Coordinates of C-alpha atoms and ligand atoms in Angstrom, one line a residue:
X795 CA 32.0 0.5 -41.9
X796 CA 31.4 0.8 -38.2
X797 CA 29.6 -2.1 -36.5
X798 CA 26.0 -1.1 -35.6
X799 CA 25.6 0.0 -32.0
X800 CA 24.6 -3.0 -29.9
X801 CA 21.2 -2.6 -28.5
X802 CA 21.3 -3.3 -24.7
X803 CA 18.1 -3.8 -22.8
X804 CA 17.8 -2.3 -19.3
X805 CA 15.7 -4.4 -17.0
X806 CA 13.5 -2.4 -14.6
X807 CA 11.8 -4.3 -11.8
X808 CA 8.7 -3.0 -10.0
X809 CA 8.0 -4.6 -6.6
X810 CA 4.3 -4.7 -6.0
X811 CA 2.1 -6.8 -3.6
X812 CA 0.1 -10.0 -3.4
X813 CA -2.5 -11.5 -5.7
X814 CA -5.9 -9.8 -5.4
X815 CA -4.4 -6.6 -4.0
X816 CA -4.3 -3.3 -5.8
X817 CA -0.5 -2.9 -5.9
X818 CA 0.0 -5.7 -8.3
X819 CA -2.5 -4.6 -11.0
X820 CA -1.2 -1.0 -10.5
X821 CA 2.3 -2.1 -11.2
X822 CA 1.1 -3.9 -14.3
X823 CA -0.3 -0.6 -15.5
X824 CA 3.0 1.1 -15.1
X825 CA 4.8 -1.8 -16.7
X826 CA 2.6 -1.4 -19.8
X827 CA 3.0 2.3 -20.0
X828 CA 6.8 2.2 -19.6
X829 CA 7.4 -0.7 -21.9
X830 CA 5.3 1.0 -24.6
X831 CA 7.1 4.3 -24.5
X832 CA 10.6 4.0 -23.1
X833 CA 12.9 2.4 -25.7
X834 CA 15.5 0.0 -24.5
X835 CA 13.8 -0.9 -21.2
X836 CA 12.1 -4.1 -20.2
X837 CA 9.9 -3.7 -17.1
X838 CA 8.9 -6.7 -15.0
X839 CA 6.6 -6.8 -12.0
X840 CA 7.3 -8.8 -8.9
X841 CA 4.7 -10.0 -6.5
X842 CA 5.8 -9.5 -2.8
X843 CA 4.4 -9.4 0.7
X844 CA 3.8 -5.7 0.4
X845 CA 5.3 -2.4 1.6
X846 CA 8.0 -3.6 4.0
X847 CA 9.3 -6.3 1.6
X848 CA 9.3 -3.6 -1.1
X849 CA 11.3 -1.1 1.0
X850 CA 13.9 -3.8 1.7
X851 CA 14.1 -4.8 -2.0
X852 CA 14.7 -1.2 -3.0
X853 CA 17.2 -0.8 -0.2
X854 CA 19.2 -3.8 -1.5
X855 CA 18.9 -2.6 -5.1
X856 CA 16.9 -5.7 -6.0
X857 CA 14.0 -3.6 -7.3
X858 CA 14.0 -0.2 -9.0
X859 CA 10.5 0.9 -8.3
X860 CA 7.9 -0.1 -5.8
X861 CA 4.4 0.6 -4.6
X862 CA 4.5 1.3 -0.9
X863 CA 2.5 2.8 2.0
X864 CA 3.7 6.3 2.9
X865 CA 3.9 5.4 6.6
X866 CA 6.1 2.4 5.9
X867 CA 8.4 4.5 3.6
X868 CA 8.8 7.0 6.4
X869 CA 9.7 4.3 9.1
X870 CA 12.1 2.6 6.6
X871 CA 13.9 5.9 5.8
X872 CA 14.3 6.6 9.5
X873 CA 15.1 3.0 10.5
X874 CA 12.3 3.0 13.0
X875 CA 9.9 0.4 14.4
X876 CA 10.2 -2.8 12.4
X877 CA 13.3 -1.5 10.5
X878 CA 16.6 -2.2 12.4
X879 CA 18.5 0.2 10.2
X880 CA 17.6 3.1 7.9
X881 CA 17.0 2.4 4.3
X882 CA 18.3 5.6 2.9
X883 CA 17.6 5.3 -0.9
X884 CA 13.8 5.5 -1.0
X885 CA 12.6 8.5 -3.1
X886 CA 9.0 9.4 -3.9
X887 CA 7.7 9.5 -7.5
X888 CA 3.9 10.1 -7.0
X889 CA 1.1 9.6 -4.6
X890 CA -1.3 7.0 -5.8
X891 CA -4.5 6.6 -3.7
X892 CA -5.5 6.3 0.0
X893 CA -5.2 2.9 1.6
X894 CA -7.6 2.1 4.4
X895 CA -7.0 -0.1 7.5
X896 CA -9.8 -2.7 7.2
X897 CA -10.6 -5.1 10.0
X898 CA -13.0 -7.9 9.1
X899 CA -14.4 -10.4 11.5
X900 CA -16.7 -13.4 11.1
X901 CA -20.2 -12.3 12.1
X902 CA -20.5 -15.5 14.0
X903 CA -17.5 -14.6 16.2
X904 CA -19.4 -11.8 17.9
X905 CA -16.4 -9.5 17.6
X906 CA -17.6 -5.9 17.3
X907 CA -14.5 -4.0 18.5
X908 CA -10.7 -4.3 18.4
X909 CA -11.0 -4.7 22.1
X910 CA -12.8 -8.0 21.5
X911 CA -9.7 -9.4 19.7
X912 CA -8.0 -10.4 23.0
X913 CA -7.8 -14.2 23.0
X914 CA -9.1 -14.5 19.4
X915 CA -7.6 -16.0 16.3
X916 CA -6.5 -13.2 14.0
X917 CA -4.4 -12.6 10.9
X918 CA -2.3 -9.5 11.3
X919 CA -1.1 -9.4 7.6
X920 CA 1.4 -11.1 5.3
X921 CA 5.1 -11.2 6.2
X922 CA 6.6 -8.0 4.7
X923 CA 3.2 -6.3 4.6
X924 CA 2.4 -2.8 5.7
X925 CA -0.8 -4.3 7.0
X926 CA 1.1 -5.9 9.8
X927 CA 2.5 -2.7 11.1
X928 CA -0.9 -1.0 11.0
X929 CA -2.4 -4.0 12.8
X930 CA 0.2 -3.7 15.6
X931 CA -0.5 0.1 15.9
X932 CA -4.2 -0.5 16.0
X933 CA -3.9 -3.2 18.7
X934 CA -1.6 -0.8 20.6
X935 CA -4.2 1.9 20.6
X936 CA -6.4 -0.6 22.5
X937 CA -3.6 -1.6 24.9
X938 CA -3.1 -4.9 23.1
X939 CA -0.2 -6.6 21.4
X940 CA -0.2 -9.7 19.1
X941 CA 0.8 -11.7 22.2
X942 CA -2.7 -10.9 23.7
X943 CA -4.3 -12.7 20.7
X944 CA -5.3 -16.3 21.1
X945 CA -3.6 -17.1 17.8
X946 CA -1.6 -14.7 15.6
X947 CA -1.3 -15.6 12.0
X948 CA 0.6 -13.7 9.3
X949 CA -1.3 -14.7 6.3
X950 CA -1.2 -13.6 2.7
X951 CA -4.5 -12.0 1.8
X952 CA -5.8 -15.1 -0.2
X953 CA -4.8 -17.3 2.7
X954 CA -6.6 -15.0 5.2
X955 CA -9.7 -15.3 3.0
X956 CA -9.5 -19.2 3.0
X957 CA -8.9 -19.4 6.7
X958 CA -11.7 -17.0 7.6
X959 CA -13.9 -19.2 5.4
X960 CA -13.0 -22.4 7.3
X961 CA -13.0 -20.7 10.7
X962 CA -9.3 -21.2 11.3
X963 CA -9.1 -17.5 12.0
X964 CA -12.0 -15.2 13.2
X965 CA -10.7 -11.8 12.1
X966 CA -8.1 -10.3 9.7
X967 CA -6.5 -6.9 9.3
X968 CA -6.1 -5.8 5.6
X969 CA -4.7 -2.4 4.6
X970 CA -5.8 -1.9 1.0
X971 CA -7.5 0.6 -1.2
X972 CA -11.3 0.4 -0.7
X973 CA -12.7 -2.2 -3.1
X974 CA -9.6 -4.3 -3.5
X975 CA -10.5 -7.7 -5.1
X976 CA -9.6 -9.5 -1.9
X977 CA -12.0 -7.5 0.2
X978 CA -14.8 -7.7 -2.3
X979 CA -14.3 -11.5 -2.5
X980 CA -14.3 -11.9 1.3
X981 CA -17.4 -9.7 1.7
X982 CA -19.2 -11.6 -1.0
X983 CA -18.4 -15.1 0.0
X984 CA -18.1 -15.0 3.8
X985 CA -20.5 -13.6 6.4
X986 CA -18.3 -10.9 7.9
X987 CA -18.6 -7.6 9.6
X988 CA -16.3 -4.6 9.1
X989 CA -15.1 -3.4 12.5
X990 CA -15.1 0.3 13.2
X991 CA -12.4 1.9 15.3
X992 CA -13.6 4.0 18.2
X993 CA -13.1 7.8 17.8
X994 CA -10.8 8.2 20.8
X995 CA -8.6 5.3 19.5
X996 CA -8.4 6.9 16.0
X997 CA -7.5 10.2 17.7
X998 CA -4.7 8.6 19.7
X999 CA -3.2 6.9 16.6
X1000 CA -3.2 10.1 14.7
X1001 CA -1.6 11.9 17.6
X1002 CA 1.1 9.3 18.0
X1003 CA 1.9 8.4 14.3
X1004 CA 2.3 11.1 11.7
X1005 CA 0.7 9.5 8.6
X1006 CA -2.7 8.3 9.8
X1007 CA -5.8 10.1 8.6
X1008 CA -9.3 9.5 9.9
X1009 CA -11.4 7.8 7.2
X1010 CA -14.7 6.0 6.9
X1011 CA -15.3 2.9 4.9
X1012 CA -18.7 3.9 3.3
X1013 CA -21.7 1.7 4.0
X1014 CA -22.0 0.8 0.4
X1015 CA -18.4 -0.2 -0.1
X1016 CA -18.9 -3.9 0.6
X1017 CA -21.7 -6.4 0.7
X1018 CA -23.2 -6.9 4.2
X1019 CA -22.3 -3.4 5.6
X1020 CA -25.1 -1.5 7.1
X1021 CA -23.3 1.6 8.4
X1022 CA -20.0 3.4 7.6
X1023 CA -17.0 2.1 9.5
X1024 CA -14.7 4.8 10.8
X1025 CA -11.0 3.8 10.7
X1026 CA -7.6 5.2 9.7
X1027 CA -5.9 5.4 6.3
X1028 CA -2.5 6.0 4.8
X1029 CA -1.4 6.8 1.3
X1030 CA 0.0 4.5 -1.4
X1031 CA 3.0 5.9 -3.2
X1032 CA 5.1 4.9 -6.2
X1033 CA 8.7 5.0 -4.9
X1034 CA 12.0 4.7 -6.8
X1035 CA 15.4 3.8 -5.6
X1036 CA 17.6 6.9 -5.5
X1037 CA 20.2 5.4 -7.9
X1038 CA 17.7 5.2 -10.8
X1039 CA 18.7 7.9 -13.2
X1040 CA 17.0 11.3 -12.9
X1041 CA 16.3 11.5 -16.6
X1042 CA 14.6 8.1 -16.5
X1043 CA 12.5 8.9 -13.5
X1044 CA 11.6 12.2 -15.0
X1045 CA 10.4 10.4 -18.1
X1046 CA 8.4 7.9 -16.1
X1047 CA 6.7 10.6 -14.1
X1048 CA 5.8 12.5 -17.2
X1049 CA 4.5 9.3 -18.8
X1050 CA 2.3 8.6 -15.8
X1051 CA 0.6 12.0 -16.0
X1052 CA 0.3 11.7 -19.8
X1053 CA -1.4 8.4 -19.4
X1054 CA -4.2 9.4 -17.0
X1055 CA -6.8 8.4 -19.6
X1056 CA -5.5 4.8 -19.4
X1057 CA -4.9 4.9 -15.7
X1058 CA -8.5 6.2 -15.1
X1059 CA -10.0 3.8 -17.6
X1060 CA -11.9 0.5 -17.3
X1061 CA -8.8 -1.6 -17.7
X1062 CA -7.1 -0.2 -14.6
X1063 CA -7.9 -0.6 -10.9
X1064 CA -10.7 1.9 -10.0
X1065 CA -8.6 3.4 -7.2
X1066 CA -6.2 4.8 -9.8
X1067 CA -8.8 7.4 -10.7
X1068 CA -7.3 9.2 -7.6
X1069 CA -4.0 9.8 -9.5
X1070 CA -3.8 13.4 -10.5
X1071 CA -1.3 16.3 -10.6
X1072 CA -3.3 18.0 -7.9
X1073 CA -2.9 15.1 -5.4
X1074 CA 0.6 14.0 -6.7
X1075 CA 2.3 15.1 -3.5
X1076 CA -0.4 14.0 -1.0
X1077 CA 1.1 12.3 2.0
X1078 CA 4.7 12.9 0.9
X1079 CA 6.7 11.3 3.7
X1080 CA 10.2 10.9 2.2
X1081 CA 12.3 13.0 -0.3
X1082 CA 11.1 13.1 -3.8
X1083 CA 13.3 11.6 -6.5
X1084 CA 15.1 14.4 -8.3
X1085 CA 13.7 13.2 -11.7
X1086 CA 10.1 13.4 -10.3
X1087 CA 10.9 16.7 -8.6
X1088 CA 12.0 18.2 -12.0
X1089 CA 8.7 17.2 -13.5
X1090 CA 6.7 18.8 -10.6
X1091 CA 8.8 21.9 -10.8
X1092 CA 8.0 22.3 -14.4
X1093 CA 4.3 22.0 -13.5
X1094 CA 4.6 24.6 -10.8
X1095 CA 4.1 22.1 -8.0
X1096 CA 6.4 22.4 -5.0
X1097 CA 6.5 20.0 -2.1
Ligands
LIG2022 N1 -0.9 -2.0 1.6 C1 -0.6 -3.4 1.6 C2 0.6 -3.7 2.3 O1 1.7 -3.2 2.1 C3 -0.6 -4.0 0.1 C4 -1.8 -3.5 -0.7 C5 -2.0 -4.1 -2.1 O2 -1.3 -5.1 -2.4 O3 -2.8 -3.5 -2.8 O4 0.5 -4.5 3.2

């Protein structure tokens, strides 16, 4: 008789973020959902520096899916700012949750505004992070560049925490969903303040850059806060490379929305409660993947 068909496993890689962020545990949720329900695939999750690193990995075909800030996906697609050339294969799958530009400073530093960062020791985000681009744009709104800082570090989030702790840096930019483990841990173990952006600076950033929204970090979000901290936010997305098959991305999109009970449950990051069909296209800044688009068309959602 005929030889049995040889089972081949397709490896799917999801580029995520650093330890103690929300991208990494989010990608683990998708990994579990896809591995359990799509036969013949084996999904693995990569830790990375964050949004920029992920855009580049998708661009080179070294990852298939990635979590990414919508502003960074937009700049990557257009080849703007920190991207020397367009990355043309980024396609949206679903909006995930808002990510907020946090700026924490040691209380003992006396820093109370971004304007005070001139001459100070600051981490502007990990290499490959979206955080770094947000930090540059926030500094710019205050007429500053990283050159105006006393010391500019590009630290992974856990390093930023350690170096705040030992006073090597006085402040750190961190673009994360509110409540990310890294921010909880900083606020619980180090005496820090959450720096508010002034309203005119927020307005100028929104005016200049299309994907910022005014947001407040609520006063009860972190230990030690006494008042809400106004700032800007962007939106985290799940992005696929264009070459991933439409049928497969359709199936993945459908599985995500069939798994909301799990994604909204106690085993998943709390931010994932924001995933819903109603908000699936929030902050869309690039083309949708045709597989995702087919799913949304069926649901009567049009971008
Ligand atoms: N938004 C962050 C970045 O790209 C990563 C957030 C996370 O890991 O949860 O810099």
